[in-house]
Every structure is written in structure tokens, then in C-alpha cells.
Amino acid sequence: MRASARFAVGLALAGVFLAGVDAIQTVTRNGRYLYTADGNRFYIKGVAYQEQGAVVASASNPFLEPSTFIDPLSDGTACTRDLPYLQQLGVNTIRAYSVNSSLNHDSCMQTFSNAGIYTIIDLSLPGNGSMDRNAPTWTTNLLDLYIETISVFSKYNNVLAYNVGNEVVIASNGTGAATFVKAAARDVKAYLNSIKSSALVGYASIDGDATWLDPLANYLSCDPSGSNSGATALDLFGLNNYEWCGNSTFQASYAGVEGEFAGYNVAAYFSEFGCITSPPRLWTEVGALLSSQMSPVWSGGVAFSYFPATSVQGQFGMVTISPDGTTVTTSSDFTNLQTQYAAASPPNSPSQGGTTSYPSCPQQNSTWLASNTLPPTPNSAACQCLENNLSCQFTPTTSNYTAIVGSLLDYACSLIGQSGGTCSAISSNGTTGQYGAVSECDPTIMLSYVMSDYYIANGANAQSCSFGGNGTVNSKAPSSASAANTVASSCLASATGTSVPTLPSGASSPPASSSSGSGSGSSPNAASVVLADARTLMGMGVLVAAGIASGLWTIA
């Protein structure tokens, strides 16, 4: 730690407690640009702020994505420790990739708000709390997770945006997943409007070939209804771009992507940047990104990463933290970025006053597979009604039931297939735009539905509901196929189309105002969080066998 560090910490803390709670301005999008409340153009001068969780290298994890996380906004002591360094960097925004809505974030959010630092919060969580790019769905458990997180953070005045996904689409053959991302943006935006939040709705994309990246960006900001409505459109498109390596030039690294986004209709920024393949990192791309040459298209970016992070490309990180968590040691990456951010002076133009047009959506072709028909808003009440009336219910013998749902679904659907039936009621297809009646329910309810299907098809034989001891007969449910179909159809009658999401039962309601929280307490998050929660149950190869196609009793 530098000799001046302790003095800097003292100054930073003094600034925090002397600053007023309204020191930070609201940032809104007008057309394709961001503006503060006083009408000035706002540029993101950011840094990724998330300690890396556990990473398990495997063939199924080519990007070395963490399987656990450490909430960076729940430890007030750590945020206070890092604040002077974030201020030395000159950042006005941090990006947090995973947060735990059950923890207290008052101290960190107040600290950063008083220092004029905004947050971009990714709503997904590692593993089961995010869209599975190989089997994407948009279900009640994921929507509930997103809404609960927004509700918890809605009291803070420095949330700039919520990301509904990060690198869900990574190649042309996976672009059908964009329908689920767009549905998530639609429902999150509807909820934010319902609670009168000014936070923006964003998505962070991996960089890729223009044949699918361009239509992805356009699709996420288009209007499938053709009525120039922004109801399903993003406010903020992020691009994780690492093209500028070493002491490159605009022409060599950014001219292409600048041209590709030249006519984009909503705000765009680099949600990650900072190539490590040509060390040392000079960060000279900052001078280009925050310049009059790129400001007509881009609204800044987020440098990756403040904390150490391992990737397939190598080691990122600008600081190291001592084992006892008290001391920060900076690297040349830190000082170089500090120099570049300090020198950047993007233009305060154009002035506020633009409007946004939402064009028609791109048509499908060989490299763009997403349908313009989106999945419905997941309906928890309808799914709960269905579950209560299913004749064979999933009652796992293990607390770690997330580990067995996928394999049980595959097994149950294979049994149904052998009997001549299908599992289309639980399947979703973002390319054809077809979504089964039960596909919006969480995978445990999908499993109960499929188990009930098999149970009824086998004459309501109790053994047909066992599934290795993981199923229980519901004596109050209909036992005949016709009666079961009638009840299921009644439950799911309202689970079509779109609606404004509401907080799940038992969750805390958002505050009446959007003023920043004033609590000074913190909830230290000393250990990584391992997800094993019904709210976050997603993926797990759930729909591998579900593609077979509809139950033996069919919901009308």
C-alpha cells in the first residue's frame, strides 16, 4: 500500500459522510444518448467490480465462468476500503455481475452514491440463476429472481441499469436464445415502469461476427409489433469488446464496430474492455472511446477488472487484496487506466432533445434464428395452481434437488416417448416461436407435470409416480386424464400473453420513493454463495428430452 493510501482513505471517508444523500443525479436515456438531470451528456467511465467466485474448468465451461459468487455490494467495510482507489481511477460507474438480494447493501450503495458512483447490476446469478444458452427458457423462477433483486435495489438512487443477461448468445447457431432475452427485457421494463423507477434495462453481449451480432443488437432494440413501441426494447446495449490490444489505433481496432453501430437507435457502451494479450495494458483505447470520434455512437465503457480474474485469455486485475482483506496494492494496469481516464474529455453533445424510433425486427436467415414471437410473461399464480392440482408431485429425497431435476426430466420424457407421447407442453423454441403451456413454469413444476403425465398414462399406479422415491401421489388431484386436463387448462387460462410482473408472495415490496437508503450497516459476505434455491433453478439440460414434443393428456 502506498504511503499516501491511508491519507487518501481518510479523505474519501470524510467526503462520503459530508456529501448529501442527493449528491448524485438521475441519469436517463434520451434517444441514443444518456443525460444527467441537469441536461449534460453522461458517459460511463467504469470498472468491473466483482471478486471472482469458484471456477471449475471443464469441457462444458469453455469461458471459465464461475459457479459461485461473492456479492461485491454487501460488505460495507470492503466498499469503504476500495472507494479511494475507485476515486483515484476516476470512475463514475461500477458493474456488479451477481448480487444476493437477501443481504443488506445499504452501506456500499450509500458510500458509492455519496461519491457520485453509479452501479450497473446484472440480475442473473452463476449456474442455475441465469439463462442456459444451450437450452434457454424464460420461467417464473428466473423472473422472480430478477424482480426480487430489483425490488431490493429500487430504494437506491445510484442504480444506472439492470442487465437482463450477459453473453447468452455467443454464436449464430444460438441466436434463437435472443427471444428469451428480449422477453426478459420486456418484463423487467414493465416492472420498472410499474414502480416508477428510472433505471435502464440493459444486456451485455459477447463480441462476434457482424452477421449475427448486428441483428442481435437490432433485435434487442426493435419493436416486433411494428407500432414504434419501446415496450420490448433495451435502453442500453453493452458490448464486451477486447479488440484494442497494446498501443493500437482506432482504425485498426474500432473502425469496424463503429460503422456497424453507426445507426443504432438506443444507447450503447462497451460493457467490458481491456485486452490482456499484449501486455502491459496501456489503456490507450480510452482516448478513442471517450472522444468526439466515437461519442456519436458510444456512451463510454467498463474496464475489466478491478479485482483479479482468471480467464481463458489469461489473468485480469488492477489490484490485489491482502489475505486479511485490509490492504489494497495497485498495479501498472491501475495507474495506466487512471492516467487515461483523467485525460479523457468527451464532448458534451449533442444536447438533450432527441427521440427514439423502434424499427421493425430483423427477419430470420441462416445466421439469425430468433423468432419475432416472444414467450409470454411467466405467471407464478398460474403455475402454482397447476402444481397444486397435479396428481404426481416432485418431492425430492435430497436437499440438493437442483442436481437431479434435469436427469429426472430426461428420464420421464423418455418414458413418455416410449409410450407414444411427447413433452412439448414443457418445451420452448425461440426459433419457431412456439412455447408449451407449461414452459413458463419453473423446472420443478415441469417435472411434476411430466411425472403426472406418466402416472395417469399408467392407470394411476402409485409405482408410476415413484421415480426413485422422488414423487408423491397427490390424493386431492384429479386421477383421470380428462379431469386433469380440465383443471390444468383452467389454471393456465391466464398464463398467456404479456402482463406486468409482480413481486412473488412473501417478498418485500419496494419503497414508495427512490431515495437512497440511509442505513450504515453491512452484511459481510465472507464466503462464496452456492446456489441451490428454487427461485434460481434453471437450465440443467432440462429441455434436452423435452424437445420430444406434448403430453399424453394435452392442455387445450
mmCIF file with all atom_site columns, N, CA, C and O in Angstrom, residues 23-62:
data_model
loop_
_atom_site.group_PDB
_atom_site.id
_atom_site.type_symbol
_atom_site.label_atom_id
_atom_site.label_alt_id
_atom_site.label_comp_id
_atom_site.label_asym_id
_atom_site.label_entity_id
_atom_site.label_seq_id
_atom_site.pdbx_PDB_ins_code
_atom_site.Cartn_x
_atom_site.Cartn_y
_atom_site.Cartn_z
_atom_site.occupancy
_atom_site.B_iso_or_equiv
_atom_site.pdbx_formal_charge
_atom_site.auth_seq_id
_atom_site.auth_comp_id
_atom_site.auth_asym_id
_atom_site.auth_atom_id
_atom_site.pdbx_PDB_model_num
ATOM 1   N N  . ALA A 1 23 ? -26.502 13.863  -3.680  1.00 0.00 ? 23 ALA A N  1
ATOM 2   C CA . ALA A 1 23 ? -25.355 14.369  -4.427  1.00 0.00 ? 23 ALA A CA 1
ATOM 3   C C  . ALA A 1 23 ? -25.317 13.825  -5.840  1.00 0.00 ? 23 ALA A C  1
ATOM 4   O O  . ALA A 1 23 ? -24.749 14.441  -6.733  1.00 0.00 ? 23 ALA A O  1
ATOM 5   N N  . ILE A 1 24 ? -25.917 12.676  -6.076  1.00 0.00 ? 24 ILE A N  1
ATOM 6   C CA . ILE A 1 24 ? -25.837 12.041  -7.376  1.00 0.00 ? 24 ILE A CA 1
ATOM 7   C C  . ILE A 1 24 ? -27.100 12.353  -8.180  1.00 0.00 ? 24 ILE A C  1
ATOM 8   O O  . ILE A 1 24 ? -28.214 12.380  -7.648  1.00 0.00 ? 24 ILE A O  1
ATOM 9   N N  . GLN A 1 25 ? -26.935 12.609  -9.465  1.00 0.00 ? 25 GLN A N  1
ATOM 10  C CA . GLN A 1 25 ? -28.061 12.965  -10.319 1.00 0.00 ? 25 GLN A CA 1
ATOM 11  C C  . GLN A 1 25 ? -28.655 11.721  -10.981 1.00 0.00 ? 25 GLN A C  1
ATOM 12  O O  . GLN A 1 25 ? -27.955 10.743  -11.229 1.00 0.00 ? 25 GLN A O  1
ATOM 13  N N  . THR A 1 26 ? -29.917 11.798  -11.301 1.00 0.00 ? 26 THR A N  1
ATOM 14  C CA . THR A 1 26 ? -30.558 10.738  -12.067 1.00 0.00 ? 26 THR A CA 1
ATOM 15  C C  . THR A 1 26 ? -30.054 10.785  -13.499 1.00 0.00 ? 26 THR A C  1
ATOM 16  O O  . THR A 1 26 ? -29.911 11.863  -14.088 1.00 0.00 ? 26 THR A O  1
ATOM 17  N N  . VAL A 1 27 ? -29.769 9.617   -14.054 1.00 0.00 ? 27 VAL A N  1
ATOM 18  C CA . VAL A 1 27 ? -29.347 9.509   -15.454 1.00 0.00 ? 27 VAL A CA 1
ATOM 19  C C  . VAL A 1 27 ? -30.466 8.840   -16.236 1.00 0.00 ? 27 VAL A C  1
ATOM 20  O O  . VAL A 1 27 ? -30.984 7.801   -15.826 1.00 0.00 ? 27 VAL A O  1
ATOM 21  N N  . THR A 1 28 ? -30.844 9.436   -17.338 1.00 0.00 ? 28 THR A N  1
ATOM 22  C CA . THR A 1 28 ? -31.890 8.875   -18.187 1.00 0.00 ? 28 THR A CA 1
ATOM 23  C C  . THR A 1 28 ? -31.400 8.781   -19.624 1.00 0.00 ? 28 THR A C  1
ATOM 24  O O  . THR A 1 28 ? -30.409 9.411   -20.001 1.00 0.00 ? 28 THR A O  1
ATOM 25  N N  . ARG A 1 29 ? -32.099 7.970   -20.398 1.00 0.00 ? 29 ARG A N  1
ATOM 26  C CA . ARG A 1 29 ? -31.790 7.861   -21.830 1.00 0.00 ? 29 ARG A CA 1
ATOM 27  C C  . ARG A 1 29 ? -32.737 8.745   -22.617 1.00 0.00 ? 29 ARG A C  1
ATOM 28  O O  . ARG A 1 29 ? -33.938 8.735   -22.403 1.00 0.00 ? 29 ARG A O  1
ATOM 29  N N  . ASN A 1 30 ? -32.167 9.514   -23.530 1.00 0.00 ? 30 ASN A N  1
ATOM 30  C CA . ASN A 1 30 ? -32.961 10.309  -24.464 1.00 0.00 ? 30 ASN A CA 1
ATOM 31  C C  . ASN A 1 30 ? -32.462 9.985   -25.862 1.00 0.00 ? 30 ASN A C  1
ATOM 32  O O  . ASN A 1 30 ? -31.341 10.337  -26.227 1.00 0.00 ? 30 ASN A O  1
ATOM 33  N N  . GLY A 1 31 ? -33.284 9.265   -26.624 1.00 0.00 ? 31 GLY A N  1
ATOM 34  C CA . GLY A 1 31 ? -32.802 8.794   -27.910 1.00 0.00 ? 31 GLY A CA 1
ATOM 35  C C  . GLY A 1 31 ? -31.709 7.767   -27.710 1.00 0.00 ? 31 GLY A C  1
ATOM 36  O O  . GLY A 1 31 ? -31.858 6.811   -26.965 1.00 0.00 ? 31 GLY A O  1
ATOM 37  N N  . ARG A 1 32 ? -30.574 7.987   -28.329 1.00 0.00 ? 32 ARG A N  1
ATOM 38  C CA . ARG A 1 32 ? -29.459 7.036   -28.229 1.00 0.00 ? 32 ARG A CA 1
ATOM 39  C C  . ARG A 1 32 ? -28.368 7.498   -27.269 1.00 0.00 ? 32 ARG A C  1
ATOM 40  O O  . ARG A 1 32 ? -27.269 6.924   -27.257 1.00 0.00 ? 32 ARG A O  1
ATOM 41  N N  . TYR A 1 33 ? -28.667 8.516   -26.457 1.00 0.00 ? 33 TYR A N  1
ATOM 42  C CA . TYR A 1 33 ? -27.655 9.050   -25.555 1.00 0.00 ? 33 TYR A CA 1
ATOM 43  C C  . TYR A 1 33 ? -28.175 9.093   -24.122 1.00 0.00 ? 33 TYR A C  1
ATOM 44  O O  . TYR A 1 33 ? -29.381 9.058   -23.877 1.00 0.00 ? 33 TYR A O  1
ATOM 45  N N  . LEU A 1 34 ? -27.234 9.191   -23.190 1.00 0.00 ? 34 LEU A N  1
ATOM 46  C CA . LEU A 1 34 ? -27.542 9.277   -21.772 1.00 0.00 ? 34 LEU A CA 1
ATOM 47  C C  . LEU A 1 34 ? -27.294 10.706  -21.288 1.00 0.00 ? 34 LEU A C  1
ATOM 48  O O  . LEU A 1 34 ? -26.329 11.355  -21.710 1.00 0.00 ? 34 LEU A O  1
ATOM 49  N N  . TYR A 1 35 ? -28.156 11.156  -20.373 1.00 0.00 ? 35 TYR A N  1
ATOM 50  C CA . TYR A 1 35 ? -28.035 12.518  -19.851 1.00 0.00 ? 35 TYR A CA 1
ATOM 51  C C  . TYR A 1 35 ? -28.299 12.529  -18.359 1.00 0.00 ? 35 TYR A C  1
ATOM 52  O O  . TYR A 1 35 ? -29.138 11.780  -17.850 1.00 0.00 ? 35 TYR A O  1
ATOM 53  N N  . THR A 1 36 ? -27.591 13.417  -17.647 1.00 0.00 ? 36 THR A N  1
ATOM 54  C CA . THR A 1 36 ? -27.885 13.651  -16.245 1.00 0.00 ? 36 THR A CA 1
ATOM 55  C C  . THR A 1 36 ? -29.048 14.627  -16.147 1.00 0.00 ? 36 THR A C  1
ATOM 56  O O  . THR A 1 36 ? -29.455 15.242  -17.142 1.00 0.00 ? 36 THR A O  1
ATOM 57  N N  . ALA A 1 37 ? -29.579 14.785  -14.939 1.00 0.00 ? 37 ALA A N  1
ATOM 58  C CA . ALA A 1 37 ? -30.780 15.596  -14.741 1.00 0.00 ? 37 ALA A CA 1
ATOM 59  C C  . ALA A 1 37 ? -30.570 17.054  -15.146 1.00 0.00 ? 37 ALA A C  1
ATOM 60  O O  . ALA A 1 37 ? -31.536 17.743  -15.497 1.00 0.00 ? 37 ALA A O  1
ATOM 61  N N  . ASP A 1 38 ? -29.325 17.529  -15.116 1.00 0.00 ? 38 ASP A N  1
ATOM 62  C CA . ASP A 1 38 ? -29.067 18.920  -15.496 1.00 0.00 ? 38 ASP A CA 1
ATOM 63  C C  . ASP A 1 38 ? -28.873 19.088  -16.995 1.00 0.00 ? 38 ASP A C  1
ATOM 64  O O  . ASP A 1 38 ? -28.530 20.181  -17.465 1.00 0.00 ? 38 ASP A O  1
ATOM 65  N N  . GLY A 1 39 ? -29.079 18.009  -17.777 1.00 0.00 ? 39 GLY A N  1
ATOM 66  C CA . GLY A 1 39 ? -29.028 18.101  -19.226 1.00 0.00 ? 39 GLY A CA 1
ATOM 67  C C  . GLY A 1 39 ? -27.684 17.813  -19.851 1.00 0.00 ? 39 GLY A C  1
ATOM 68  O O  . GLY A 1 39 ? -27.540 17.889  -21.078 1.00 0.00 ? 39 GLY A O  1
ATOM 69  N N  . ASN A 1 40 ? -26.676 17.462  -19.052 1.00 0.00 ? 40 ASN A N  1
ATOM 70  C CA . ASN A 1 40 ? -25.356 17.171  -19.598 1.00 0.00 ? 40 ASN A CA 1
ATOM 71  C C  . ASN A 1 40 ? -25.277 15.733  -20.096 1.00 0.00 ? 40 ASN A C  1
ATOM 72  O O  . ASN A 1 40 ? -25.897 14.819  -19.540 1.00 0.00 ? 40 ASN A O  1
ATOM 73  N N  . ARG A 1 41 ? -24.503 15.526  -21.131 1.00 0.00 ? 41 ARG A N  1
ATOM 74  C CA . ARG A 1 41 ? -24.287 14.191  -21.669 1.00 0.00 ? 41 ARG A CA 1
ATOM 75  C C  . ARG A 1 41 ? -23.544 13.350  -20.620 1.00 0.00 ? 41 ARG A C  1
ATOM 76  O O  . ARG A 1 41 ? -22.587 13.816  -19.984 1.00 0.00 ? 41 ARG A O  1
ATOM 77  N N  . PHE A 1 42 ? -23.987 12.120  -20.426 1.00 0.00 ? 42 PHE A N  1
ATOM 78  C CA . PHE A 1 42 ? -23.358 11.230  -19.455 1.00 0.00 ? 42 PHE A CA 1
ATOM 79  C C  . PHE A 1 42 ? -22.614 10.113  -20.172 1.00 0.00 ? 42 PHE A C  1
ATOM 80  O O  . PHE A 1 42 ? -23.183 9.431   -21.034 1.00 0.00 ? 42 PHE A O  1
ATOM 81  N N  . TYR A 1 43 ? -21.344 9.958   -19.819 1.00 0.00 ? 43 TYR A N  1
ATOM 82  C CA . TYR A 1 43 ? -20.519 8.871   -20.343 1.00 0.00 ? 43 TYR A CA 1
ATOM 83  C C  . TYR A 1 43 ? -20.129 7.938   -19.207 1.00 0.00 ? 43 TYR A C  1
ATOM 84  O O  . TYR A 1 43 ? -19.757 8.391   -18.115 1.00 0.00 ? 43 TYR A O  1
ATOM 85  N N  . ILE A 1 44 ? -20.204 6.662   -19.444 1.00 0.00 ? 44 ILE A N  1
ATOM 86  C CA . ILE A 1 44 ? -19.810 5.668   -18.455 1.00 0.00 ? 44 ILE A CA 1
ATOM 87  C C  . ILE A 1 44 ? -18.283 5.568   -18.440 1.00 0.00 ? 44 ILE A C  1
ATOM 88  O O  . ILE A 1 44 ? -17.662 5.186   -19.445 1.00 0.00 ? 44 ILE A O  1
ATOM 89  N N  . LYS A 1 45 ? -17.687 5.947   -17.336 1.00 0.00 ? 45 LYS A N  1
ATOM 90  C CA . LYS A 1 45 ? -16.256 5.736   -17.100 1.00 0.00 ? 45 LYS A CA 1
ATOM 91  C C  . LYS A 1 45 ? -16.185 4.711   -15.977 1.00 0.00 ? 45 LYS A C  1
ATOM 92  O O  . LYS A 1 45 ? -16.129 5.052   -14.808 1.00 0.00 ? 45 LYS A O  1
ATOM 93  N N  . GLY A 1 46 ? -16.216 3.434   -16.371 1.00 0.00 ? 46 GLY A N  1
ATOM 94  C CA . GLY A 1 46 ? -16.469 2.403   -15.388 1.00 0.00 ? 46 GLY A CA 1
ATOM 95  C C  . GLY A 1 46 ? -15.380 1.381   -15.203 1.00 0.00 ? 46 GLY A C  1
ATOM 96  O O  . GLY A 1 46 ? -14.389 1.335   -15.948 1.00 0.00 ? 46 GLY A O  1
ATOM 97  N N  . VAL A 1 47 ? -15.607 0.532   -14.205 1.00 0.00 ? 47 VAL A N  1
ATOM 98  C CA . VAL A 1 47 ? -14.723 -0.594  -13.957 1.00 0.00 ? 47 VAL A CA 1
ATOM 99  C C  . VAL A 1 47 ? -15.577 -1.754  -13.445 1.00 0.00 ? 47 VAL A C  1
ATOM 100 O O  . VAL A 1 47 ? -16.563 -1.549  -12.725 1.00 0.00 ? 47 VAL A O  1
ATOM 101 N N  . ALA A 1 48 ? -15.242 -2.966  -13.877 1.00 0.00 ? 48 ALA A N  1
ATOM 102 C CA . ALA A 1 48 ? -15.920 -4.164  -13.376 1.00 0.00 ? 48 ALA A CA 1
ATOM 103 C C  . ALA A 1 48 ? -15.505 -4.368  -11.927 1.00 0.00 ? 48 ALA A C  1
ATOM 104 O O  . ALA A 1 48 ? -14.310 -4.374  -11.608 1.00 0.00 ? 48 ALA A O  1
ATOM 105 N N  . TYR A 1 49 ? -16.493 -4.552  -11.048 1.00 0.00 ? 49 TYR A N  1
ATOM 106 C CA . TYR A 1 49 ? -16.222 -4.600  -9.612  1.00 0.00 ? 49 TYR A CA 1
ATOM 107 C C  . TYR A 1 49 ? -16.867 -5.852  -9.026  1.00 0.00 ? 49 TYR A C  1
ATOM 108 O O  . TYR A 1 49 ? -17.965 -5.814  -8.484  1.00 0.00 ? 49 TYR A O  1
ATOM 109 N N  . GLN A 1 50 ? -16.193 -6.972  -9.155  1.00 0.00 ? 50 GLN A N  1
ATOM 110 C CA . GLN A 1 50 ? -16.710 -8.242  -8.628  1.00 0.00 ? 50 GLN A CA 1
ATOM 111 C C  . GLN A 1 50 ? -15.557 -9.204  -8.421  1.00 0.00 ? 50 GLN A C  1
ATOM 112 O O  . GLN A 1 50 ? -14.843 -9.553  -9.366  1.00 0.00 ? 50 GLN A O  1
ATOM 113 N N  . GLU A 1 51 ? -15.361 -9.620  -7.174  1.00 0.00 ? 51 GLU A N  1
ATOM 114 C CA . GLU A 1 51 ? -14.387 -10.675 -6.933  1.00 0.00 ? 51 GLU A CA 1
ATOM 115 C C  . GLU A 1 51 ? -14.859 -11.955 -7.605  1.00 0.00 ? 51 GLU A C  1
ATOM 116 O O  . GLU A 1 51 ? -16.048 -12.273 -7.601  1.00 0.00 ? 51 GLU A O  1
ATOM 117 N N  . GLN A 1 52 ? -13.939 -12.692 -8.164  1.00 0.00 ? 52 GLN A N  1
ATOM 118 C CA . GLN A 1 52 ? -14.291 -13.902 -8.896  1.00 0.00 ? 52 GLN A CA 1
ATOM 119 C C  . GLN A 1 52 ? -14.622 -15.045 -7.942  1.00 0.00 ? 52 GLN A C  1
ATOM 120 O O  . GLN A 1 52 ? -13.925 -15.282 -6.962  1.00 0.00 ? 52 GLN A O  1
ATOM 121 N N  . GLY A 1 53 ? -15.713 -15.753 -8.240  1.00 0.00 ? 53 GLY A N  1
ATOM 122 C CA . GLY A 1 53 ? -16.068 -16.925 -7.465  1.00 0.00 ? 53 GLY A CA 1
ATOM 123 C C  . GLY A 1 53 ? -15.271 -18.136 -7.912  1.00 0.00 ? 53 GLY A C  1
ATOM 124 O O  . GLY A 1 53 ? -14.283 -18.029 -8.645  1.00 0.00 ? 53 GLY A O  1
ATOM 125 N N  . ALA A 1 54 ? -15.717 -19.305 -7.483  1.00 0.00 ? 54 ALA A N  1
ATOM 126 C CA . ALA A 1 54 ? -15.016 -20.543 -7.825  1.00 0.00 ? 54 ALA A CA 1
ATOM 127 C C  . ALA A 1 54 ? -15.201 -20.859 -9.305  1.00 0.00 ? 54 ALA A C  1
ATOM 128 O O  . ALA A 1 54 ? -16.306 -20.781 -9.842  1.00 0.00 ? 54 ALA A O  1
ATOM 129 N N  . VAL A 1 55 ? -14.104 -21.209 -9.949  1.00 0.00 ? 55 VAL A N  1
ATOM 130 C CA . VAL A 1 55 ? -14.117 -21.561 -11.370 1.00 0.00 ? 55 VAL A CA 1
ATOM 131 C C  . VAL A 1 55 ? -13.683 -23.004 -11.534 1.00 0.00 ? 55 VAL A C  1
ATOM 132 O O  . VAL A 1 55 ? -12.606 -23.387 -11.072 1.00 0.00 ? 55 VAL A O  1
ATOM 133 N N  . VAL A 1 56 ? -14.529 -23.799 -12.161 1.00 0.00 ? 56 VAL A N  1
ATOM 134 C CA . VAL A 1 56 ? -14.210 -25.198 -12.422 1.00 0.00 ? 56 VAL A CA 1
ATOM 135 C C  . VAL A 1 56 ? -14.016 -25.367 -13.925 1.00 0.00 ? 56 VAL A C  1
ATOM 136 O O  . VAL A 1 56 ? -14.964 -25.210 -14.699 1.00 0.00 ? 56 VAL A O  1
ATOM 137 N N  . ALA A 1 57 ? -12.794 -25.642 -14.323 1.00 0.00 ? 57 ALA A N  1
ATOM 138 C CA . ALA A 1 57 ? -12.505 -25.815 -15.748 1.00 0.00 ? 57 ALA A CA 1
ATOM 139 C C  . ALA A 1 57 ? -13.047 -27.156 -16.234 1.00 0.00 ? 57 ALA A C  1
ATOM 140 O O  . ALA A 1 57 ? -12.819 -28.194 -15.607 1.00 0.00 ? 57 ALA A O  1
ATOM 141 N N  . SER A 1 58 ? -13.786 -27.126 -17.325 1.00 0.00 ? 58 SER A N  1
ATOM 142 C CA . SER A 1 58 ? -14.328 -28.351 -17.902 1.00 0.00 ? 58 SER A CA 1
ATOM 143 C C  . SER A 1 58 ? -14.719 -28.078 -19.342 1.00 0.00 ? 58 SER A C  1
ATOM 144 O O  . SER A 1 58 ? -14.799 -26.920 -19.779 1.00 0.00 ? 58 SER A O  1
ATOM 145 N N  . ALA A 1 59 ? -14.995 -29.148 -20.073 1.00 0.00 ? 59 ALA A N  1
ATOM 146 C CA . ALA A 1 59 ? -15.403 -29.004 -21.467 1.00 0.00 ? 59 ALA A CA 1
ATOM 147 C C  . ALA A 1 59 ? -16.718 -28.252 -21.581 1.00 0.00 ? 59 ALA A C  1
ATOM 148 O O  . ALA A 1 59 ? -16.987 -27.582 -22.588 1.00 0.00 ? 59 ALA A O  1
ATOM 149 N N  . SER A 1 60 ? -17.551 -28.350 -20.556 1.00 0.00 ? 60 SER A N  1
ATOM 150 C CA . SER A 1 60 ? -18.842 -27.663 -20.575 1.00 0.00 ? 60 SER A CA 1
ATOM 151 C C  . SER A 1 60 ? -18.749 -26.224 -20.084 1.00 0.00 ? 60 SER A C  1
ATOM 152 O O  . SER A 1 60 ? -19.752 -25.519 -20.030 1.00 0.00 ? 60 SER A O  1
ATOM 153 N N  . ASN A 1 61 ? -17.544 -25.772 -19.719 1.00 0.00 ? 61 ASN A N  1
ATOM 154 C CA . ASN A 1 61 ? -17.345 -24.408 -19.243 1.00 0.00 ? 61 ASN A CA 1
ATOM 155 C C  . ASN A 1 61 ? -16.165 -23.771 -19.976 1.00 0.00 ? 61 ASN A C  1
ATOM 156 O O  . ASN A 1 61 ? -15.144 -23.436 -19.373 1.00 0.00 ? 61 ASN A O  1
ATOM 157 N N  . PRO A 1 62 ? -16.304 -23.576 -21.301 1.00 0.00 ? 62 PRO A N  1
ATOM 158 C CA . PRO A 1 62 ? -15.170 -23.105 -22.093 1.00 0.00 ? 62 PRO A CA 1
ATOM 159 C C  . PRO A 1 62 ? -14.726 -21.685 -21.759 1.00 0.00 ? 62 PRO A C  1
ATOM 160 O O  . PRO A 1 62 ? -13.583 -21.320 -22.029 1.00 0.00 ? 62 PRO A O  1
#
